[in-house]
mmCIF file of N, CA and C in Angstrom:
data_model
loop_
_atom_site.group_PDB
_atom_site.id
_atom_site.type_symbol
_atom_site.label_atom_id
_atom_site.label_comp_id
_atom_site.label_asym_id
_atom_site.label_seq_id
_atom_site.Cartn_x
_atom_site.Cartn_y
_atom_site.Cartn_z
ATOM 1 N N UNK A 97 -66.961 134.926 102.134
ATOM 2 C CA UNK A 97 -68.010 134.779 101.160
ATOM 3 C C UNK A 97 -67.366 134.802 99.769
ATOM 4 N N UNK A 98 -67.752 133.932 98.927
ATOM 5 C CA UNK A 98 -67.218 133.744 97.076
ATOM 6 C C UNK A 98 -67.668 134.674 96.425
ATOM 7 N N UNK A 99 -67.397 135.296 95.471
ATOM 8 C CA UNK A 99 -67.869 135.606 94.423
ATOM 9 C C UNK A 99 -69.635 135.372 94.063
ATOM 10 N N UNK A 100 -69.939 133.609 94.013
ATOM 11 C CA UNK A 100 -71.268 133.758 94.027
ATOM 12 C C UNK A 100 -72.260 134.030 94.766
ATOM 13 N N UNK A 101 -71.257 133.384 96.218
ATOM 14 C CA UNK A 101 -72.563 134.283 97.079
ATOM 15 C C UNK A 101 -72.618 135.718 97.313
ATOM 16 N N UNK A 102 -71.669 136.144 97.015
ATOM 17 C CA UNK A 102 -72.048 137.668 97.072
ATOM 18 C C UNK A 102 -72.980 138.387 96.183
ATOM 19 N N UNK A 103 -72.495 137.607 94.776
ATOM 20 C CA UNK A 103 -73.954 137.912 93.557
ATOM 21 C C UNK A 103 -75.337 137.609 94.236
ATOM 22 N N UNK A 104 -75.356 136.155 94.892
ATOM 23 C CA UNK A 104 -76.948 135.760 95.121
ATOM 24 C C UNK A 104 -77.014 136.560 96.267
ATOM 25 N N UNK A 105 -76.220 137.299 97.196
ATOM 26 C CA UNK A 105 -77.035 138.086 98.482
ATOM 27 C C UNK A 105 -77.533 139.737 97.514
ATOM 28 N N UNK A 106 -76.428 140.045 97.089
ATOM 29 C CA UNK A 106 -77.002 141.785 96.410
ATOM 30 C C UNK A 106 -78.328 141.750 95.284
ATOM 31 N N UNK A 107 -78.024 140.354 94.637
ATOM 32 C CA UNK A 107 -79.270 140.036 93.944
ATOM 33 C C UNK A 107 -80.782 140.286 94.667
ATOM 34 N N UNK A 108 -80.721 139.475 95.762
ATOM 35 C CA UNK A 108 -81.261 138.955 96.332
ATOM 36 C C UNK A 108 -82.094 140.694 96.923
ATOM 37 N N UNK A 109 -80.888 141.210 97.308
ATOM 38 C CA UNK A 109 -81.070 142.830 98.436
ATOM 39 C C UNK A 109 -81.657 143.621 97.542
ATOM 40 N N UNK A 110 -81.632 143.655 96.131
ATOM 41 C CA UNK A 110 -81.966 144.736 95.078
ATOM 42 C C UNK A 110 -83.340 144.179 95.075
ATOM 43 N N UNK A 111 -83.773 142.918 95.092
ATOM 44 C CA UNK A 111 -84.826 142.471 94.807
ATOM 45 C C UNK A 111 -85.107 141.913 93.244
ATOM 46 N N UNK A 112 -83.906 141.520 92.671
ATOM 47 C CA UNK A 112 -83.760 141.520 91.206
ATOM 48 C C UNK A 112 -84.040 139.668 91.155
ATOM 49 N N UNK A 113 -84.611 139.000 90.263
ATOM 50 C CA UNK A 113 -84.813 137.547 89.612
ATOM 51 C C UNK A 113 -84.052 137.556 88.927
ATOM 52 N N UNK A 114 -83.499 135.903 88.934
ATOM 53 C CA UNK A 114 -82.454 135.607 88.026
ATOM 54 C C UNK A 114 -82.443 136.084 87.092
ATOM 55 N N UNK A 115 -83.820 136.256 85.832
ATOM 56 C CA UNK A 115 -84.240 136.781 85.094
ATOM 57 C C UNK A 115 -83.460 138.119 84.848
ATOM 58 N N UNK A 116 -84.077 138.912 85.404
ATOM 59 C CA UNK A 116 -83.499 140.619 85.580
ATOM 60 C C UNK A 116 -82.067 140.210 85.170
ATOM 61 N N UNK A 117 -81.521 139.945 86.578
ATOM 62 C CA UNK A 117 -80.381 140.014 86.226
ATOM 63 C C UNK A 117 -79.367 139.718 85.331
ATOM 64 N N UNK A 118 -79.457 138.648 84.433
ATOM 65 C CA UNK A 118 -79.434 138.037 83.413
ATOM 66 C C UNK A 118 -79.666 139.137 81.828
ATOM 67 N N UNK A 119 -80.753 139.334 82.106
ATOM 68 C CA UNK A 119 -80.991 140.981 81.351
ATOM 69 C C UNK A 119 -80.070 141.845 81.421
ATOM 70 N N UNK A 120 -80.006 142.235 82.740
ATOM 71 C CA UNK A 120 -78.997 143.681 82.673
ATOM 72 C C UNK A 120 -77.354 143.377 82.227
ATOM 73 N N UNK A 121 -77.208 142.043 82.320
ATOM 74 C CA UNK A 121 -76.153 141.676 82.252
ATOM 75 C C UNK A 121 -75.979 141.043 81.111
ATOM 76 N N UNK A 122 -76.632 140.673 80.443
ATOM 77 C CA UNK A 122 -76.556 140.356 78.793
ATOM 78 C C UNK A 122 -76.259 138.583 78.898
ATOM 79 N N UNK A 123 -76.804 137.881 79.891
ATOM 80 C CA UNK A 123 -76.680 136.306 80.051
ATOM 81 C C UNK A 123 -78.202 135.736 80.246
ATOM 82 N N UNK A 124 -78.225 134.845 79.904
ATOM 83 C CA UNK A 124 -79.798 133.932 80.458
ATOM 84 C C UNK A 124 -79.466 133.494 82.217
ATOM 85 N N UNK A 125 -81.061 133.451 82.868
ATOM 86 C CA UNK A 125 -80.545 132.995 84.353
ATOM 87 C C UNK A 125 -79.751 131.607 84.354
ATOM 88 N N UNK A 126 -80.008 130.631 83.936
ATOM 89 C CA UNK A 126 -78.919 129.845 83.884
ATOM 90 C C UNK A 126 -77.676 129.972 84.105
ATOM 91 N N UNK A 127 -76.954 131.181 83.227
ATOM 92 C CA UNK A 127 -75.616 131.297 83.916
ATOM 93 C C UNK A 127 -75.431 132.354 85.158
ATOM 94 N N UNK A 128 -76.444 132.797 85.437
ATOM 95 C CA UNK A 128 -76.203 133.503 86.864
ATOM 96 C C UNK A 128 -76.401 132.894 87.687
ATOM 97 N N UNK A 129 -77.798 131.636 87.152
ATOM 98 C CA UNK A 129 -77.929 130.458 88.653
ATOM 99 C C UNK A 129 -75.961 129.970 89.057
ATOM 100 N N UNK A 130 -75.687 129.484 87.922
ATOM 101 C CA UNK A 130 -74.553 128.725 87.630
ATOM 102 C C UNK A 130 -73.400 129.441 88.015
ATOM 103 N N UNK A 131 -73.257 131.424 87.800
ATOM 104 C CA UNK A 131 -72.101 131.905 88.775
ATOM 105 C C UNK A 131 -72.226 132.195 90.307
ATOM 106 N N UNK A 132 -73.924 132.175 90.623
ATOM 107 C CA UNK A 132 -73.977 132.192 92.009
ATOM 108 C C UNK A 132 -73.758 131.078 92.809
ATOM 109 N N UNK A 133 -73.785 129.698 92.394
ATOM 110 C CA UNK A 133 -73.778 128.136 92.510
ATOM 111 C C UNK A 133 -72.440 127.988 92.691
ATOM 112 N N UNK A 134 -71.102 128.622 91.543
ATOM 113 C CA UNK A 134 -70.186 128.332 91.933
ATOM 114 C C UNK A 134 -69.694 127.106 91.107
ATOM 115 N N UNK A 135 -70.831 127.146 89.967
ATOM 116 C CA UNK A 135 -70.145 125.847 88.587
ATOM 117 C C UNK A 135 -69.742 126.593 87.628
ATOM 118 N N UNK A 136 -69.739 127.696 87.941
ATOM 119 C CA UNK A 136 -68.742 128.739 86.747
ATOM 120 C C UNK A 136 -67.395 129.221 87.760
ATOM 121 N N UNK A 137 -66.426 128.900 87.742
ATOM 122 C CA UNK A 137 -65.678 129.597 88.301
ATOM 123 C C UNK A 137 -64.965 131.328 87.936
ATOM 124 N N UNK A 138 -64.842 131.347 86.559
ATOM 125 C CA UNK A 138 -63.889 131.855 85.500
ATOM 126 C C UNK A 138 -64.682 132.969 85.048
ATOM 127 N N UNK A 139 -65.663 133.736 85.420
ATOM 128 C CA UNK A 139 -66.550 135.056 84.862
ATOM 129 C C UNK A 139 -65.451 135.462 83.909
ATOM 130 N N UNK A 140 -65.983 136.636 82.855
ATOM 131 C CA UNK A 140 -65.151 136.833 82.168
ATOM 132 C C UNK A 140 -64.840 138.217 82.888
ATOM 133 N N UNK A 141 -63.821 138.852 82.288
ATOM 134 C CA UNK A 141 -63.677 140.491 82.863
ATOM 135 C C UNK A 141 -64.925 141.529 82.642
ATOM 136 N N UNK A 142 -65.574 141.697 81.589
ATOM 137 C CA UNK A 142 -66.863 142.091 80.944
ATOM 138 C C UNK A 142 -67.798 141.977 81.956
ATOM 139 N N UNK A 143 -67.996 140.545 82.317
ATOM 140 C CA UNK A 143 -69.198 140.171 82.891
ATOM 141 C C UNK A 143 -69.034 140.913 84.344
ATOM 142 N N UNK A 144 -68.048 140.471 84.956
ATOM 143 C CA UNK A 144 -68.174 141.144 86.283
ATOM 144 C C UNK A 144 -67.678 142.494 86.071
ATOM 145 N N UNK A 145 -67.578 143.196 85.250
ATOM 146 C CA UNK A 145 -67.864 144.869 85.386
ATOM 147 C C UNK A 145 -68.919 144.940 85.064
ATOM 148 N N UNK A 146 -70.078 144.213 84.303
ATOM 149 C CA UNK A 146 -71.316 144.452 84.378
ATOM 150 C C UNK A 146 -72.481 144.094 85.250
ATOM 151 N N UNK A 147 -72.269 143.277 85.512
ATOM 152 C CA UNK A 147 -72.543 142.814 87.218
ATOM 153 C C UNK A 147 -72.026 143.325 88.591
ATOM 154 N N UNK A 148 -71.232 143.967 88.813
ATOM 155 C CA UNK A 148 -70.821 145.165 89.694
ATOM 156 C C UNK A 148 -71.482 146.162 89.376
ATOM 157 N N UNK A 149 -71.965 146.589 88.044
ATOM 158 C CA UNK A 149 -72.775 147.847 87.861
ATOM 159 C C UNK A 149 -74.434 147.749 88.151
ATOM 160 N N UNK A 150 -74.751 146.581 88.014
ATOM 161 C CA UNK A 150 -76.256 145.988 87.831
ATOM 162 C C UNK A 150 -76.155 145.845 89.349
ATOM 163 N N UNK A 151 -75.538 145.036 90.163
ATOM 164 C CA UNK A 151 -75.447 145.180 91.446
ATOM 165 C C UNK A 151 -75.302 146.466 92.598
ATOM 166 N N UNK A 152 -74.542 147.420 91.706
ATOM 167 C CA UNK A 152 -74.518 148.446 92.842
ATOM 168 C C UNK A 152 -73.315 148.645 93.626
ATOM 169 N N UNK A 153 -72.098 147.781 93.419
ATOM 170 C CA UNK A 153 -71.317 147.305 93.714
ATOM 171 C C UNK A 153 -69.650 147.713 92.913
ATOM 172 N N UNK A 154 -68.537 147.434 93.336
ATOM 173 C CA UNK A 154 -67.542 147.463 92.612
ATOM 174 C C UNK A 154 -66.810 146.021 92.145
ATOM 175 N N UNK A 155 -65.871 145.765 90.971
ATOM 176 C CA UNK A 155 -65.825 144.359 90.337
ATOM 177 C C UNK A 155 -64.686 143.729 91.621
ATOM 178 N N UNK A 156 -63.877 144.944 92.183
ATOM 179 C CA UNK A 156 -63.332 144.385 93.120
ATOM 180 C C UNK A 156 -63.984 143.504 94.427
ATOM 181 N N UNK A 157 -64.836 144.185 94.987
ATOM 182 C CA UNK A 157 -65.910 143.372 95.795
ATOM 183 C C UNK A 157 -66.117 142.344 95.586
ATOM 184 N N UNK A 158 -66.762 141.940 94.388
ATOM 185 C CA UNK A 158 -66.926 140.740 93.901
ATOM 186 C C UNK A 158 -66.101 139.875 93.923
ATOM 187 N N UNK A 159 -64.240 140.273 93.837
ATOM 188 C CA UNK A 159 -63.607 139.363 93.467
ATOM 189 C C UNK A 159 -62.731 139.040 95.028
ATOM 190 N N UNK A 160 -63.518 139.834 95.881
ATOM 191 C CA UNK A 160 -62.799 139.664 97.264
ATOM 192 C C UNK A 160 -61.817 140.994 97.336
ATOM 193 N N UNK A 161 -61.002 141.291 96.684
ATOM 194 C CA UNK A 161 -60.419 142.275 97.013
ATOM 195 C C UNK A 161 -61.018 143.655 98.022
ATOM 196 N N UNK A 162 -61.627 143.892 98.362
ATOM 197 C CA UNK A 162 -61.716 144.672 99.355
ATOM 198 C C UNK A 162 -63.499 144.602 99.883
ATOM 199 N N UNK A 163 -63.973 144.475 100.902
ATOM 200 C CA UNK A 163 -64.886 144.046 101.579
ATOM 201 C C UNK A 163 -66.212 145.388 101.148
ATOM 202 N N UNK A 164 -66.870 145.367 101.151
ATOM 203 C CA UNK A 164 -68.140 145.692 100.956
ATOM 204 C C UNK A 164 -68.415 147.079 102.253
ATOM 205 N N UNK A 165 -68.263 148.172 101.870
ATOM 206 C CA UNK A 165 -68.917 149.731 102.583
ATOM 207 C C UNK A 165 -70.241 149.856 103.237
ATOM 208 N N UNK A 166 -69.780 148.928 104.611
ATOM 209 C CA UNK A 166 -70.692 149.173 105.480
ATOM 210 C C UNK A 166 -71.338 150.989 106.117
ATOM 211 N N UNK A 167 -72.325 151.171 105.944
ATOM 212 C CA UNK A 167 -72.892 152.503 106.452
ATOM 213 C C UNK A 167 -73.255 152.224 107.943
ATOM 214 N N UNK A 168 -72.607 152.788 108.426
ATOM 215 C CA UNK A 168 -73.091 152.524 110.412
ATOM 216 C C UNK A 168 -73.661 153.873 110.754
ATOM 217 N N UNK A 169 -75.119 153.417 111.264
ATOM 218 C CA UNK A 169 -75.891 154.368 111.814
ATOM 219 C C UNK A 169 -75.240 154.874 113.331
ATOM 220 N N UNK A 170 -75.628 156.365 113.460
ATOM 221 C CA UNK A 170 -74.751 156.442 114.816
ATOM 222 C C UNK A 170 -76.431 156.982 115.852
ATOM 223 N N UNK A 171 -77.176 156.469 115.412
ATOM 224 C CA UNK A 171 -78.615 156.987 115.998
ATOM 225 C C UNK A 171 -78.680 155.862 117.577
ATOM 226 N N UNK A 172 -78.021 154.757 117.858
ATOM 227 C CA UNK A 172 -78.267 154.616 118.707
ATOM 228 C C UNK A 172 -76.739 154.291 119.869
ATOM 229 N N UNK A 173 -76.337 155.614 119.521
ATOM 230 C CA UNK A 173 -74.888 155.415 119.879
ATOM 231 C C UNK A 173 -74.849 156.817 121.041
ATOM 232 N N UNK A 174 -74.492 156.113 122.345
ATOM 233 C CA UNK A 174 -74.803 156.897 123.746
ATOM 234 C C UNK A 174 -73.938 158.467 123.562
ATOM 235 N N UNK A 175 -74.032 159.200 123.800
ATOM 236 C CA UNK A 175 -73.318 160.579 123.297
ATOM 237 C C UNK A 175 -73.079 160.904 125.111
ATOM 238 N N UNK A 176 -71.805 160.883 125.197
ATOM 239 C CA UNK A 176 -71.024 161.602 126.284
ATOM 240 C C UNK A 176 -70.852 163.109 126.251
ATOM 241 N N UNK A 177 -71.019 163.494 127.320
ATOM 242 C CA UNK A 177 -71.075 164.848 127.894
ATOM 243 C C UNK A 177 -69.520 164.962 128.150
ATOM 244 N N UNK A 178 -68.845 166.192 127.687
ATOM 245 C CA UNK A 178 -67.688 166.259 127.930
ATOM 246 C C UNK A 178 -67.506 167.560 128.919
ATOM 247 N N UNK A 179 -66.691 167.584 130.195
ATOM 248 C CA UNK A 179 -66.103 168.797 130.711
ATOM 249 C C UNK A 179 -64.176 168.858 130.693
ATOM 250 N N UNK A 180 -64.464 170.320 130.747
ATOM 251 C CA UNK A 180 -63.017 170.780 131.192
ATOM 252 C C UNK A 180 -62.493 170.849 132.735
ATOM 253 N N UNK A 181 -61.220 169.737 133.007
ATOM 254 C CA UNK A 181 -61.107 170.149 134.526
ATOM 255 C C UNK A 181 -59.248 170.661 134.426
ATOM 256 N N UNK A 182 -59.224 171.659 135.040
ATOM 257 C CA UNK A 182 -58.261 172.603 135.133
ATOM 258 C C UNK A 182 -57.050 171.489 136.608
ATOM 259 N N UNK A 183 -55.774 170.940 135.429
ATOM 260 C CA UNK A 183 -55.223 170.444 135.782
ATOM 261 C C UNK A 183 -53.911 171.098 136.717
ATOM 262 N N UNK A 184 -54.114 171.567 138.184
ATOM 263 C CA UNK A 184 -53.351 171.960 138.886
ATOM 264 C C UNK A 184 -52.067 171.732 139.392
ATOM 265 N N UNK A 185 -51.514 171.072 138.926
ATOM 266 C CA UNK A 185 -50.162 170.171 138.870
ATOM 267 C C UNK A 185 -50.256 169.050 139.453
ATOM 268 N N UNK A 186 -49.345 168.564 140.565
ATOM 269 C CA UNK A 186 -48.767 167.250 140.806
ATOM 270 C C UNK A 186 -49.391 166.971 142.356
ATOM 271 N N UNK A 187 -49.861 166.100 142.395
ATOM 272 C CA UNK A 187 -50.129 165.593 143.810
ATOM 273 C C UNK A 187 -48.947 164.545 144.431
ATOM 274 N N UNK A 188 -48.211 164.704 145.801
ATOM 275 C CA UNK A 188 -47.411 163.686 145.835
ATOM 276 C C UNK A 188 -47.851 162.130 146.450
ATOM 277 N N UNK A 189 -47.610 161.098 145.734
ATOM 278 C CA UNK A 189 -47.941 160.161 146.556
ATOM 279 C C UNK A 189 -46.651 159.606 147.461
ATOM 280 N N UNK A 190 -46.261 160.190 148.484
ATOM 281 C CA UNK A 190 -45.307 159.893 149.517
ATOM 282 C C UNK A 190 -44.811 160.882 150.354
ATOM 283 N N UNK A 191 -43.993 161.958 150.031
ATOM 284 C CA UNK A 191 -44.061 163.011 150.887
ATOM 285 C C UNK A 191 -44.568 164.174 150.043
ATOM 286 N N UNK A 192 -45.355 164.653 150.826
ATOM 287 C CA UNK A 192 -45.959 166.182 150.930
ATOM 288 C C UNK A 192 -45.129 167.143 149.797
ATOM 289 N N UNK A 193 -46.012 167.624 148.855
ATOM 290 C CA UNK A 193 -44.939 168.847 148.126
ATOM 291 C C UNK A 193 -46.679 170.171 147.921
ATOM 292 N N UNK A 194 -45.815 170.960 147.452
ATOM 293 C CA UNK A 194 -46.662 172.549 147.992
ATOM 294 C C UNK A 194 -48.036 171.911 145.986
ATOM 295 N N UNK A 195 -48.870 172.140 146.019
ATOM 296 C CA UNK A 195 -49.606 172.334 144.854
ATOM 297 C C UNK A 195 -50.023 173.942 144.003
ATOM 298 N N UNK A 196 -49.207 174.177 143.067
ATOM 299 C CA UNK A 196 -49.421 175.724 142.923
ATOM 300 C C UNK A 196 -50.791 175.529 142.024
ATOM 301 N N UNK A 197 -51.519 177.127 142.407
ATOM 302 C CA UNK A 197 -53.112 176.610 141.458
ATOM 303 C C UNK A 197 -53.039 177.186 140.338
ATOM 304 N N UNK A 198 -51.746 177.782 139.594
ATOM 305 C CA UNK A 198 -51.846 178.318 138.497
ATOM 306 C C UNK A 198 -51.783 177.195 137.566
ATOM 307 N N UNK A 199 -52.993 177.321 136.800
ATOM 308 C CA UNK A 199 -53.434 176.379 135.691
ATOM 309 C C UNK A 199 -52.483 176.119 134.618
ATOM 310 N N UNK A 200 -51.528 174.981 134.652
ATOM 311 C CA UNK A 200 -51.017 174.764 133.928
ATOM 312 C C UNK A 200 -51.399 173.979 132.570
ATOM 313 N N UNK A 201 -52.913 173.384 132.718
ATOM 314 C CA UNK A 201 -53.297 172.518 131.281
ATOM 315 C C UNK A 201 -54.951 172.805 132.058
ATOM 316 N N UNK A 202 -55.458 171.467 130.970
ATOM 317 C CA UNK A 202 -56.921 171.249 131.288
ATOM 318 C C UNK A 202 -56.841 170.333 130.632
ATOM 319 N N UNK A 203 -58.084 169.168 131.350
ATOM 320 C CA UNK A 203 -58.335 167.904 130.795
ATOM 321 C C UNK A 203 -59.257 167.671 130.852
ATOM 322 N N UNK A 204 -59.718 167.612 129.335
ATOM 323 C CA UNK A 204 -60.851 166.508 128.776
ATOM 324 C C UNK A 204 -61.628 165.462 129.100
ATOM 325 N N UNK A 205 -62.301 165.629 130.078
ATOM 326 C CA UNK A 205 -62.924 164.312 130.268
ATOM 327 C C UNK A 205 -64.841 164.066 130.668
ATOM 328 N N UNK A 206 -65.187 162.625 130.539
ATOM 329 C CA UNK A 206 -66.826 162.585 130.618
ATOM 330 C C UNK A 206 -67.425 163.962 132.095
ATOM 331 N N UNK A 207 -68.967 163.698 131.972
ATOM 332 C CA UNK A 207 -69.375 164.809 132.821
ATOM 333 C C UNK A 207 -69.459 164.034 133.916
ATOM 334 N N UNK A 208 -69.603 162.448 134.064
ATOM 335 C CA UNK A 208 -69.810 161.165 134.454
ATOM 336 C C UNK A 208 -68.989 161.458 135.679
ATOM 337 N N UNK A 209 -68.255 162.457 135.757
ATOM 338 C CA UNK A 209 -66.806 162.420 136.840
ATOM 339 C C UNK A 209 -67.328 163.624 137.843
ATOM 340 N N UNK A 210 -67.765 163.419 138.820
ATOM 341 C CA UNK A 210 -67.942 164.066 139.447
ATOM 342 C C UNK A 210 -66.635 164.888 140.736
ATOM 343 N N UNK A 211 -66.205 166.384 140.002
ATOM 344 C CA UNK A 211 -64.823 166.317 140.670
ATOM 345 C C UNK A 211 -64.864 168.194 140.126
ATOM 346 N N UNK A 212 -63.624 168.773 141.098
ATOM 347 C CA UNK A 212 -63.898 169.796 140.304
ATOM 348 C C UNK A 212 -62.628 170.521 139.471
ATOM 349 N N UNK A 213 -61.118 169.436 139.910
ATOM 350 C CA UNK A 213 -60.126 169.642 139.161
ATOM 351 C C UNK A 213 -59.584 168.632 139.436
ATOM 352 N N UNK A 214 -58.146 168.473 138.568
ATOM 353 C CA UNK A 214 -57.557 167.175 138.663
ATOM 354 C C UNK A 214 -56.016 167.679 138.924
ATOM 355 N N UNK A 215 -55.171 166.474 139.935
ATOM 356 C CA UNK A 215 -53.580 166.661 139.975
ATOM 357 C C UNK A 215 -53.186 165.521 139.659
ATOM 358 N N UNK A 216 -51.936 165.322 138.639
ATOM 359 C CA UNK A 216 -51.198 164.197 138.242
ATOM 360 C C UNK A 216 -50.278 163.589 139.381
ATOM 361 N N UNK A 217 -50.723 162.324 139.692
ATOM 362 C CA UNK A 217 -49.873 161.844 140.663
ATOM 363 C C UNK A 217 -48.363 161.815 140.174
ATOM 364 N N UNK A 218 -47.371 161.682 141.370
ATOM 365 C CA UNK A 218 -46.007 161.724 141.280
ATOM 366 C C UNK A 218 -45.513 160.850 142.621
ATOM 367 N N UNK A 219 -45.204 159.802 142.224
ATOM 368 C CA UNK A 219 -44.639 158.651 142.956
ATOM 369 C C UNK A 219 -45.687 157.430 143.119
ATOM 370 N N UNK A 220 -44.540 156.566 143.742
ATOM 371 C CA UNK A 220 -45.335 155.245 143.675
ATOM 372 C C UNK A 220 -45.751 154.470 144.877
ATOM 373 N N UNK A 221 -45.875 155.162 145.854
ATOM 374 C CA UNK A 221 -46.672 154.825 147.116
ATOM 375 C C UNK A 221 -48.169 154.749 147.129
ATOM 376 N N UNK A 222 -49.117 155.005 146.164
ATOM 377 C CA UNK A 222 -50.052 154.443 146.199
ATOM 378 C C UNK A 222 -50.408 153.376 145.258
ATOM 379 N N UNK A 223 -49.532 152.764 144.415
ATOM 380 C CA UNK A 223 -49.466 151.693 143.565
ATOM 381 C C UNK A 223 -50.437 150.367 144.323
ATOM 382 N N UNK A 224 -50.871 150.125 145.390
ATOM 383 C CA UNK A 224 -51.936 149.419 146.195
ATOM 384 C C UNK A 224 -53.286 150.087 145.928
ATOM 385 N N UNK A 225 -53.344 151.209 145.585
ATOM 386 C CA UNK A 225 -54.758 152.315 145.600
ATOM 387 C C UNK A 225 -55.255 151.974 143.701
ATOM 388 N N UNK A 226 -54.312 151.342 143.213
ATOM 389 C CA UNK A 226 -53.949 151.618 141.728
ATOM 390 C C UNK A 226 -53.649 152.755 141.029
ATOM 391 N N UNK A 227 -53.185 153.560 141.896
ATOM 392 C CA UNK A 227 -52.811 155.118 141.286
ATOM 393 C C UNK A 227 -51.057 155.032 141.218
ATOM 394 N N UNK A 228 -50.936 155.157 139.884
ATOM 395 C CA UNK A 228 -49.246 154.602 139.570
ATOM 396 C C UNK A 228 -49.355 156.381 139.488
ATOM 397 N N UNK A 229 -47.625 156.141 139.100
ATOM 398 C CA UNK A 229 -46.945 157.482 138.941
ATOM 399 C C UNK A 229 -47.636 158.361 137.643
ATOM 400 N N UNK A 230 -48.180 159.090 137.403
ATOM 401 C CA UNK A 230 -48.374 160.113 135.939
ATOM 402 C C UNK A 230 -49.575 159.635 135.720
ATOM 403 N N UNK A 231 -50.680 159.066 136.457
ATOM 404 C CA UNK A 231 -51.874 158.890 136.344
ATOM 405 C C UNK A 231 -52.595 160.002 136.745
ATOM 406 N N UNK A 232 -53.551 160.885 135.839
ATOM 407 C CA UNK A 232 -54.473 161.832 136.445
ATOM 408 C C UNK A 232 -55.377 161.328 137.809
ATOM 409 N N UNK A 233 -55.399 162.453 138.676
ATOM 410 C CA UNK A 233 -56.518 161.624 140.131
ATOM 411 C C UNK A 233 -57.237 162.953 139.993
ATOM 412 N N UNK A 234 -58.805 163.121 140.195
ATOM 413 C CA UNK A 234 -59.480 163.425 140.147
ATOM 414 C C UNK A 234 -59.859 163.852 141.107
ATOM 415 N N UNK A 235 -60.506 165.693 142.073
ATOM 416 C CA UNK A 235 -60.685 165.396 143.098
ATOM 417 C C UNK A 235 -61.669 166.626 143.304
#
């Protein structure tokens, strides 16, 4: 987006007429039709710090330099349930090794997981199951 269309959308969002704006900015609408149009190329420095202020806006915005501060609502954003599962060491995938239950960590994860601790695999015999080596398995 240019320079002018960014004037004619915030214009537009404030609810301000060429008029207004032209006012706050010390120009007739003519030359705001004419910088939102894009037959003025050359604003002066003045103008677009006063038009960044009348807008709501910064002169950088305007000039492209850095994009416009979107506010993102988080009201319809799914909220995960988190549990702790007490990571018991290593499960082997190939031969048999002893599992001690002294809790060496805990891991973070959704409630979505129905399990009641987890062992980090160790080897690559179930690489067909998709359980590679140092992948948490859940159980």
């Amino acid at each position: 987006m240019d320079m002018g269309q960014k004037i004619y959308s915030l214009r537009i969002q404030k609810g301000l007429t060429l008029e207004e704006l032209g006012n706050m900015v010390g120009v007739g609408k003519s030359t705001v039709r004419k910088w939102e149009n894009g037959m003025i190329a050359n604003m002066k420095r003045d103008k677009i710090l006063k038009v960044s202020e009348a807008l709501d806006t910064t002169p950088a915005y305007l000039m492209g330099w850095e994009e416009e501060k979107k506010i993102i609502s988080l009201d319809n954003v799914y909220q995960i349930g988190l549990k702790r599962f007490p990571m018991l060491g290593e499960i082997a995938c190939g031969k048999p090794i002893y599992t001690n239950e002294d809790r060496e960590s805990y891991i973070i994860a959704g409630t979505d997981i129905k399990a009641d601790f987890c062992l980090k695999a160790k080897g690559d015999s179930m690489i067909n199951a998709r359980i590679l080596n140092g992948d948490i398995v859940f159980l």
